[in-house]
Amino acid sequence: MPELPEVQRAVDIVNRVGAGKQISDIQTFEDSIVFAGVTHLDFASEVKGRTFRKAHRYGKVFYLELEGKGRMPVLHFGMTGMIQIKGESAVYYREGPKDTSTDVWPPRYVKFILHLTDPISDSVCELAFLDARRLAHIRLCASPMTEPPISELGFDPLLSMPRPEDFVPLVRKRSCPIKALLLDQSFSAGVGNWVADEILYHSRIHPEQRCHTLSDAQLEALYFNIVNVCQIAVSVDANHELFPDDFLFKHRWGKGKKAKPTLKLPSGELATIKWITVGGRTSAYIEELQLLPSPALQEDTNPETSVRI
């Protein structure tokens, strides 16, 4: 699933090709699941003819700020959503899907195509929104930041990280596993599966450790790494090949007997990557570095569930 860094990459692409251009035309393709609360025809009617100012991201959601009367497109990629510019490859997660091509237009799984006209050169760029599994959402909102889905999200690690003194009680009042809390978008907007695992690895926290058992040192590390991991990933345009060698992301993809671990411990020995299910998602962690406290310390004295949105 595209997470904060991948969505920021998409926003940067949209701004690069579209800022200041007019939506001279728009093609939409019927999909009553992906178009949420608006038909594809009404979406096209409300967007066409307006000038695109800038794309903005909050968590895993982004929206297009448009001039003129009407609501703004608010977009969520779901599991397999992506942006593709005509003549360029679609970029998604670790690699582009096998069945997209720069030679085929409109691309497969397309939901809409914006025709963006430069007011000076009159040149036209085409920008497509794709989704193979139909778990994305396309909405129109009058005030994106104050309406759902954005208004229901928690803090964004790069845009609205709380102060440390406010962050600590937000975590300590919960008794669910810390990985489940990080996946809860009403807590930390934009943090998904791989980002959460990366944060916990660098913080040396086991994904199953209960929030209320975290020490002051662990909470300090967690606070730092929520921001740091996102900043590093965004700084390299979410290109996993440019992630630091000590990022778990670069080593976590092999499972089973054929897997060849390459991540090294501080001692220089090879690390042992383990996988468990936490918060409904497969979680990778380093056995030697992310230790789970004893059952007595993990006792759930204040049961509370955490919902992943």
mmCIF file of C-alpha atoms in Angstrom:
data_model
loop_
_atom_site.group_PDB
_atom_site.id
_atom_site.type_symbol
_atom_site.label_atom_id
_atom_site.label_comp_id
_atom_site.label_asym_id
_atom_site.label_seq_id
_atom_site.Cartn_x
_atom_site.Cartn_y
_atom_site.Cartn_z
ATOM 1 C CA MET A 1 0.000 0.000 0.000
ATOM 2 C CA PRO A 2 1.335 3.471 -0.829
ATOM 3 C CA GLU A 3 2.234 5.173 2.455
ATOM 4 C CA LEU A 4 3.224 8.718 3.365
ATOM 5 C CA PRO A 5 6.479 8.774 1.320
ATOM 6 C CA GLU A 6 4.870 7.267 -1.810
ATOM 7 C CA VAL A 7 1.899 9.624 -1.613
ATOM 8 C CA GLN A 8 4.248 12.590 -1.215
ATOM 9 C CA ARG A 9 6.079 11.414 -4.345
ATOM 10 C CA ALA A 10 2.769 11.395 -6.225
ATOM 11 C CA VAL A 11 1.965 14.894 -4.974
ATOM 12 C CA ASP A 12 5.365 16.126 -6.155
ATOM 13 C CA ILE A 13 4.763 14.580 -9.596
ATOM 14 C CA VAL A 14 1.341 16.199 -9.880
ATOM 15 C CA ASN A 15 2.742 19.594 -8.900
ATOM 16 C CA ARG A 16 5.647 19.237 -11.325
ATOM 17 C CA VAL A 17 3.450 18.676 -14.358
ATOM 18 C CA GLY A 18 0.240 20.461 -13.416
ATOM 19 C CA ALA A 19 0.686 23.521 -11.193
ATOM 20 C CA GLY A 20 -0.702 26.632 -12.854
ATOM 21 C CA LYS A 21 -2.311 24.750 -15.751
ATOM 22 C CA GLN A 22 -5.955 24.639 -16.738
ATOM 23 C CA ILE A 23 -7.968 21.426 -16.717
ATOM 24 C CA SER A 24 -9.051 21.925 -20.307
ATOM 25 C CA ASP A 25 -10.652 18.506 -20.507
ATOM 26 C CA ILE A 26 -11.208 15.452 -18.340
ATOM 27 C CA GLN A 27 -12.035 11.851 -19.160
ATOM 28 C CA THR A 28 -13.689 9.786 -16.448
ATOM 29 C CA PHE A 29 -14.543 6.098 -16.380
ATOM 30 C CA GLU A 30 -17.529 4.759 -14.470
ATOM 31 C CA ASP A 31 -16.713 3.064 -11.171
ATOM 32 C CA SER A 32 -19.309 3.342 -8.418
ATOM 33 C CA ILE A 33 -16.888 1.852 -5.880
ATOM 34 C CA VAL A 34 -13.938 4.196 -6.404
ATOM 35 C CA PHE A 35 -15.962 7.361 -6.956
ATOM 36 C CA ALA A 36 -17.241 8.024 -3.423
ATOM 37 C CA GLY A 37 -20.350 10.161 -2.983
ATOM 38 C CA VAL A 38 -20.140 11.524 -6.517
ATOM 39 C CA THR A 39 -20.670 10.033 -9.956
ATOM 40 C CA HIS A 40 -17.825 10.052 -12.444
ATOM 41 C CA LEU A 41 -19.852 12.388 -14.685
ATOM 42 C CA ASP A 42 -20.543 14.893 -11.894
ATOM 43 C CA PHE A 43 -16.879 14.724 -10.906
ATOM 44 C CA ALA A 44 -15.869 15.650 -14.455
ATOM 45 C CA SER A 45 -18.434 18.430 -14.679
ATOM 46 C CA GLU A 46 -17.293 20.090 -11.451
ATOM 47 C CA VAL A 47 -13.561 19.911 -12.242
ATOM 48 C CA LYS A 48 -13.413 20.700 -15.971
ATOM 49 C CA GLY A 49 -12.326 24.210 -16.959
ATOM 50 C CA ARG A 50 -10.773 25.165 -13.626
ATOM 51 C CA THR A 51 -7.116 25.997 -13.047
ATOM 52 C CA PHE A 52 -5.032 23.649 -10.922
ATOM 53 C CA ARG A 53 -3.036 25.546 -8.303
ATOM 54 C CA LYS A 54 -1.291 22.927 -6.184
ATOM 55 C CA ALA A 55 -1.615 19.418 -4.747
ATOM 56 C CA HIS A 56 -1.475 18.982 -0.976
ATOM 57 C CA ARG A 57 -0.947 15.839 1.115
ATOM 58 C CA TYR A 58 -2.122 14.906 4.599
ATOM 59 C CA GLY A 59 -1.348 11.375 5.734
ATOM 60 C CA LYS A 60 -2.094 9.023 2.840
ATOM 61 C CA VAL A 61 -4.698 11.409 1.399
ATOM 62 C CA PHE A 62 -4.037 14.195 -1.084
ATOM 63 C CA TYR A 63 -6.177 16.811 -2.732
ATOM 64 C CA LEU A 64 -6.007 19.149 -5.703
ATOM 65 C CA GLU A 65 -6.457 22.829 -4.953
ATOM 66 C CA LEU A 66 -8.398 24.331 -7.852
ATOM 67 C CA GLU A 67 -9.354 27.898 -8.707
ATOM 68 C CA GLY A 68 -12.938 28.767 -9.470
ATOM 69 C CA LYS A 69 -16.310 27.738 -8.124
ATOM 70 C CA GLY A 70 -16.715 24.146 -7.006
ATOM 71 C CA ARG A 71 -15.320 21.479 -4.726
ATOM 72 C CA MET A 72 -11.783 20.032 -4.710
ATOM 73 C CA PRO A 73 -10.795 16.476 -5.743
ATOM 74 C CA VAL A 74 -9.713 14.493 -2.667
ATOM 75 C CA LEU A 75 -7.851 11.285 -3.493
ATOM 76 C CA HIS A 76 -6.784 8.149 -1.624
ATOM 77 C CA PHE A 77 -4.765 5.409 -3.345
ATOM 78 C CA GLY A 78 -6.044 2.475 -1.297
ATOM 79 C CA MET A 79 -3.885 -0.614 -1.931
ATOM 80 C CA THR A 80 -2.901 -0.197 -5.577
ATOM 81 C CA GLY A 81 -3.710 3.353 -6.637
ATOM 82 C CA MET A 82 -1.157 5.390 -8.549
ATOM 83 C CA ILE A 83 -0.569 8.391 -10.776
ATOM 84 C CA GLN A 84 0.750 8.088 -14.328
ATOM 85 C CA ILE A 85 1.789 10.857 -16.702
ATOM 86 C CA LYS A 86 1.378 10.165 -20.406
ATOM 87 C CA GLY A 87 4.758 9.126 -21.794
ATOM 88 C CA GLU A 88 6.136 8.192 -18.352
ATOM 89 C CA SER A 89 6.040 4.942 -16.384
ATOM 90 C CA ALA A 90 3.614 4.575 -13.512
ATOM 91 C CA VAL A 91 5.436 4.457 -10.190
ATOM 92 C CA TYR A 92 3.982 2.410 -7.359
ATOM 93 C CA TYR A 93 5.465 1.172 -4.096
ATOM 94 C CA ARG A 94 8.595 -0.930 -4.798
ATOM 95 C CA GLU A 95 8.179 -1.083 -8.575
ATOM 96 C CA GLY A 96 5.706 -0.352 -11.342
ATOM 97 C CA PRO A 97 3.018 -2.965 -12.008
ATOM 98 C CA LYS A 98 3.926 -5.461 -14.684
ATOM 99 C CA ASP A 99 0.942 -4.632 -16.880
ATOM 100 C CA THR A 100 1.379 -0.873 -17.307
ATOM 101 C CA SER A 101 3.241 0.558 -20.255
ATOM 102 C CA THR A 102 4.233 3.972 -21.571
ATOM 103 C CA ASP A 103 3.069 2.787 -25.009
ATOM 104 C CA VAL A 104 -0.557 2.123 -24.007
ATOM 105 C CA TRP A 105 -2.869 5.074 -23.455
ATOM 106 C CA PRO A 106 -5.300 5.289 -21.801
ATOM 107 C CA PRO A 107 -3.594 2.915 -19.350
ATOM 108 C CA ARG A 108 -5.343 -0.054 -17.785
ATOM 109 C CA TYR A 109 -7.353 0.462 -14.610
ATOM 110 C CA VAL A 110 -7.725 4.203 -15.277
ATOM 111 C CA LYS A 111 -10.406 6.116 -13.338
ATOM 112 C CA PHE A 112 -9.850 9.591 -14.727
ATOM 113 C CA ILE A 113 -7.466 11.499 -16.994
ATOM 114 C CA LEU A 114 -6.854 15.231 -16.584
ATOM 115 C CA HIS A 115 -5.853 17.189 -19.687
ATOM 116 C CA LEU A 116 -3.694 20.009 -18.326
ATOM 117 C CA THR A 117 -3.079 22.919 -20.686
ATOM 118 C CA ASP A 118 -0.215 25.353 -20.183
ATOM 119 C CA PRO A 119 -1.599 28.925 -20.496
ATOM 120 C CA ILE A 120 1.586 30.210 -22.145
ATOM 121 C CA SER A 121 2.727 27.462 -24.512
ATOM 122 C CA ASP A 122 -0.723 25.879 -24.996
ATOM 123 C CA SER A 123 0.936 22.472 -24.603
ATOM 124 C CA VAL A 124 -1.129 19.701 -23.028
ATOM 125 C CA CYS A 125 -0.063 17.144 -20.407
ATOM 126 C CA GLU A 126 -2.265 14.166 -19.545
ATOM 127 C CA LEU A 127 -2.357 12.856 -15.987
ATOM 128 C CA ALA A 128 -4.130 9.599 -15.134
ATOM 129 C CA PHE A 129 -5.333 8.169 -11.813
ATOM 130 C CA LEU A 130 -5.220 4.355 -11.826
ATOM 131 C CA ASP A 131 -6.355 1.622 -9.464
ATOM 132 C CA ALA A 132 -6.296 -2.090 -10.271
ATOM 133 C CA ARG A 133 -7.976 -3.424 -7.128
ATOM 134 C CA ARG A 134 -10.642 -0.703 -6.832
ATOM 135 C CA LEU A 135 -9.826 0.125 -3.198
ATOM 136 C CA ALA A 136 -8.962 3.746 -3.933
ATOM 137 C CA HIS A 137 -11.393 6.610 -3.284
ATOM 138 C CA ILE A 138 -12.114 9.698 -5.365
ATOM 139 C CA ARG A 139 -14.157 12.389 -3.605
ATOM 140 C CA LEU A 140 -15.085 16.049 -3.921
ATOM 141 C CA CYS A 141 -14.850 18.284 -0.830
ATOM 142 C CA ALA A 142 -15.498 21.992 -0.417
ATOM 143 C CA SER A 143 -12.973 22.259 2.415
ATOM 144 C CA PRO A 144 -10.674 19.198 2.286
ATOM 145 C CA MET A 145 -8.778 19.873 5.508
ATOM 146 C CA THR A 146 -11.935 20.260 7.621
ATOM 147 C CA GLU A 147 -14.066 17.480 6.091
ATOM 148 C CA PRO A 148 -13.736 13.685 6.185
ATOM 149 C CA PRO A 149 -11.587 11.818 5.496
ATOM 150 C CA ILE A 150 -8.803 14.269 6.456
ATOM 151 C CA SER A 151 -10.654 15.733 9.444
ATOM 152 C CA GLU A 152 -10.813 12.241 10.986
ATOM 153 C CA LEU A 153 -7.072 11.617 10.780
ATOM 154 C CA GLY A 154 -4.492 11.939 13.535
ATOM 155 C CA PHE A 155 -1.216 13.837 13.352
ATOM 156 C CA ASP A 156 0.879 13.822 10.186
ATOM 157 C CA PRO A 157 4.551 13.095 11.084
ATOM 158 C CA LEU A 158 5.830 15.798 8.716
ATOM 159 C CA LEU A 159 3.028 18.366 8.957
ATOM 160 C CA SER A 160 1.575 18.258 12.463
ATOM 161 C CA MET A 161 3.749 16.175 14.770
ATOM 162 C CA PRO A 162 2.681 16.910 18.368
ATOM 163 C CA ARG A 163 5.142 18.187 20.947
ATOM 164 C CA PRO A 164 6.935 15.449 22.929
ATOM 165 C CA GLU A 165 5.020 16.327 26.092
ATOM 166 C CA ASP A 166 1.746 15.813 24.222
ATOM 167 C CA PHE A 167 2.908 12.727 22.328
ATOM 168 C CA VAL A 168 3.857 10.644 25.388
ATOM 169 C CA PRO A 169 0.385 10.553 27.003
ATOM 170 C CA LEU A 170 -1.187 9.827 23.590
ATOM 171 C CA VAL A 171 0.798 6.575 23.541
ATOM 172 C CA ARG A 172 0.875 5.695 27.231
ATOM 173 C CA LYS A 173 -2.903 5.799 27.634
ATOM 174 C CA ARG A 174 -3.244 2.912 25.183
ATOM 175 C CA SER A 175 -2.757 -0.773 25.997
ATOM 176 C CA CYS A 176 -2.779 -2.215 22.472
ATOM 177 C CA PRO A 177 0.432 -3.383 20.740
ATOM 178 C CA ILE A 178 2.495 -0.418 19.563
ATOM 179 C CA LYS A 179 2.462 -1.652 15.941
ATOM 180 C CA ALA A 180 -1.354 -1.630 15.973
ATOM 181 C CA LEU A 181 -1.375 1.936 17.276
ATOM 182 C CA LEU A 182 1.022 3.140 14.581
ATOM 183 C CA LEU A 183 -1.244 1.629 11.916
ATOM 184 C CA ASP A 184 -4.279 3.454 13.310
ATOM 185 C CA GLN A 185 -4.712 6.444 10.991
ATOM 186 C CA SER A 186 -6.655 8.322 13.662
ATOM 187 C CA PHE A 187 -3.383 8.270 15.633
ATOM 188 C CA SER A 188 -0.597 8.730 13.063
ATOM 189 C CA ALA A 189 -1.810 9.632 9.590
ATOM 190 C CA GLY A 190 0.359 8.278 6.786
ATOM 191 C CA VAL A 191 2.159 5.553 8.724
ATOM 192 C CA GLY A 192 1.462 2.179 7.099
ATOM 193 C CA ASN A 193 2.962 -1.266 7.382
ATOM 194 C CA TRP A 194 6.526 -0.813 6.145
ATOM 195 C CA VAL A 195 6.930 2.647 7.707
ATOM 196 C CA ALA A 196 5.701 1.351 11.084
ATOM 197 C CA ASP A 197 8.121 -1.594 10.960
ATOM 198 C CA GLU A 198 10.959 0.758 10.036
ATOM 199 C CA ILE A 199 10.128 3.090 12.919
ATOM 200 C CA LEU A 200 10.010 0.242 15.432
ATOM 201 C CA TYR A 201 13.228 -1.322 14.152
ATOM 202 C CA HIS A 202 15.198 1.905 14.525
ATOM 203 C CA SER A 203 13.563 2.486 17.923
ATOM 204 C CA ARG A 204 14.483 -1.065 19.047
ATOM 205 C CA ILE A 205 10.876 -1.801 20.033
ATOM 206 C CA HIS A 206 9.135 -5.128 19.464
ATOM 207 C CA PRO A 207 5.918 -4.649 17.435
ATOM 208 C CA GLU A 208 3.880 -6.588 20.019
ATOM 209 C CA GLN A 209 5.004 -4.537 23.027
ATOM 210 C CA ARG A 210 2.055 -2.880 24.729
ATOM 211 C CA CYS A 211 1.940 0.899 24.511
ATOM 212 C CA HIS A 212 1.522 1.468 28.245
ATOM 213 C CA THR A 213 4.696 -0.525 28.987
ATOM 214 C CA LEU A 214 7.047 1.622 26.885
ATOM 215 C CA SER A 215 9.873 3.230 28.838
ATOM 216 C CA ASP A 216 10.819 6.898 28.645
ATOM 217 C CA ALA A 217 13.830 5.993 26.490
ATOM 218 C CA GLN A 218 11.679 3.940 24.124
ATOM 219 C CA LEU A 219 9.146 6.738 23.769
ATOM 220 C CA GLU A 220 11.912 9.230 23.036
ATOM 221 C CA ALA A 221 13.301 6.937 20.327
ATOM 222 C CA LEU A 222 9.814 6.333 18.939
ATOM 223 C CA TYR A 223 9.081 10.051 18.723
ATOM 224 C CA PHE A 224 12.343 10.739 16.896
ATOM 225 C CA ASN A 225 12.021 7.875 14.437
ATOM 226 C CA ILE A 226 8.394 8.550 13.465
ATOM 227 C CA VAL A 227 9.649 11.817 12.001
ATOM 228 C CA ASN A 228 13.105 10.678 10.912
ATOM 229 C CA VAL A 229 12.037 7.627 8.896
ATOM 230 C CA CYS A 230 9.426 9.666 7.019
ATOM 231 C CA GLN A 231 11.862 12.518 6.378
ATOM 232 C CA ILE A 232 14.544 10.204 4.984
ATOM 233 C CA ALA A 233 12.108 8.340 2.721
ATOM 234 C CA VAL A 234 10.627 11.589 1.379
ATOM 235 C CA SER A 235 14.078 13.131 0.859
ATOM 236 C CA VAL A 236 14.918 10.416 -1.712
ATOM 237 C CA ASP A 237 11.505 10.635 -3.399
ATOM 238 C CA ALA A 238 10.433 7.279 -1.892
ATOM 239 C CA ASN A 239 12.999 5.513 -4.080
ATOM 240 C CA HIS A 240 13.785 2.402 -2.029
ATOM 241 C CA GLU A 241 17.070 1.916 -3.919
ATOM 242 C CA LEU A 242 18.297 5.161 -2.309
ATOM 243 C CA PHE A 243 17.253 4.259 1.223
ATOM 244 C CA PRO A 244 20.171 3.895 3.682
ATOM 245 C CA ASP A 245 21.652 0.396 3.866
ATOM 246 C CA ASP A 246 20.480 0.059 7.474
ATOM 247 C CA PHE A 247 16.833 0.532 6.501
ATOM 248 C CA LEU A 248 14.902 -2.664 7.221
ATOM 249 C CA PHE A 249 12.955 -2.045 4.002
ATOM 250 C CA LYS A 250 16.002 -3.038 1.936
ATOM 251 C CA HIS A 251 16.282 -6.442 3.621
ATOM 252 C CA ARG A 252 12.772 -7.533 4.591
ATOM 253 C CA TRP A 253 11.393 -9.017 1.389
ATOM 254 C CA GLY A 254 12.843 -12.535 1.471
ATOM 255 C CA LYS A 255 11.059 -15.202 3.502
ATOM 256 C CA GLY A 256 11.530 -18.913 4.064
ATOM 257 C CA LYS A 257 14.505 -21.222 3.635
ATOM 258 C CA LYS A 258 15.679 -19.524 0.434
ATOM 259 C CA ALA A 259 15.961 -16.109 2.101
ATOM 260 C CA LYS A 260 19.494 -14.786 2.474
ATOM 261 C CA PRO A 261 19.695 -12.218 5.274
ATOM 262 C CA THR A 262 21.917 -9.241 4.511
ATOM 263 C CA LEU A 263 21.157 -6.812 7.331
ATOM 264 C CA LYS A 264 23.970 -6.674 9.864
ATOM 265 C CA LEU A 265 23.806 -6.138 13.597
ATOM 266 C CA PRO A 266 26.011 -3.523 15.299
ATOM 267 C CA SER A 267 28.373 -6.427 16.096
ATOM 268 C CA GLY A 268 28.819 -7.112 12.376
ATOM 269 C CA GLU A 269 26.945 -10.409 12.502
ATOM 270 C CA LEU A 270 23.941 -11.054 10.293
ATOM 271 C CA ALA A 271 20.590 -10.073 11.780
ATOM 272 C CA THR A 272 17.681 -12.490 12.066
ATOM 273 C CA ILE A 273 14.495 -11.128 10.495
ATOM 274 C CA LYS A 274 11.286 -12.576 11.950
ATOM 275 C CA TRP A 275 7.682 -12.145 10.791
ATOM 276 C CA ILE A 276 4.541 -12.038 12.913
ATOM 277 C CA THR A 277 1.021 -10.701 12.462
ATOM 278 C CA VAL A 278 0.172 -7.592 14.485
ATOM 279 C CA GLY A 279 -2.777 -5.289 13.927
ATOM 280 C CA GLY A 280 -3.894 -7.511 11.081
ATOM 281 C CA ARG A 281 -0.678 -6.955 9.125
ATOM 282 C CA THR A 282 2.491 -8.991 8.628
ATOM 283 C CA SER A 283 5.233 -7.342 10.671
ATOM 284 C CA ALA A 284 8.978 -7.719 10.198
ATOM 285 C CA TYR A 285 11.348 -7.238 13.122
ATOM 286 C CA ILE A 286 14.912 -8.061 14.155
ATOM 287 C CA GLU A 287 15.005 -10.818 16.728
ATOM 288 C CA GLU A 288 18.294 -9.754 18.326
ATOM 289 C CA LEU A 289 17.419 -6.045 18.681
ATOM 290 C CA GLN A 290 13.664 -5.800 19.238
ATOM 291 C CA LEU A 291 13.034 -7.734 22.426
ATOM 292 C CA LEU A 292 9.578 -8.324 23.859
ATOM 293 C CA PRO A 293 9.255 -7.617 27.602
ATOM 294 C CA SER A 294 8.303 -10.403 29.980
ATOM 295 C CA PRO A 295 4.627 -11.456 30.130
ATOM 296 C CA ALA A 296 4.260 -9.815 33.543
ATOM 297 C CA LEU A 297 5.185 -6.406 32.139
ATOM 298 C CA GLN A 298 2.957 -6.986 29.124
ATOM 299 C CA GLU A 299 -0.141 -7.762 31.194
ATOM 300 C CA ASP A 300 -3.100 -5.872 29.727
ATOM 301 C CA THR A 301 -4.539 -3.960 32.668
ATOM 302 C CA ASN A 302 -6.601 -1.540 30.590
ATOM 303 C CA PRO A 303 -7.921 -3.312 27.474
ATOM 304 C CA GLU A 304 -8.404 -1.034 24.506
ATOM 305 C CA THR A 305 -8.661 -1.776 20.825
ATOM 306 C CA SER A 306 -6.961 0.117 18.027
ATOM 307 C CA VAL A 307 -8.632 0.353 14.665
ATOM 308 C CA ARG A 308 -6.568 0.494 11.471
ATOM 309 C CA ILE A 309 -8.272 2.762 8.951
#
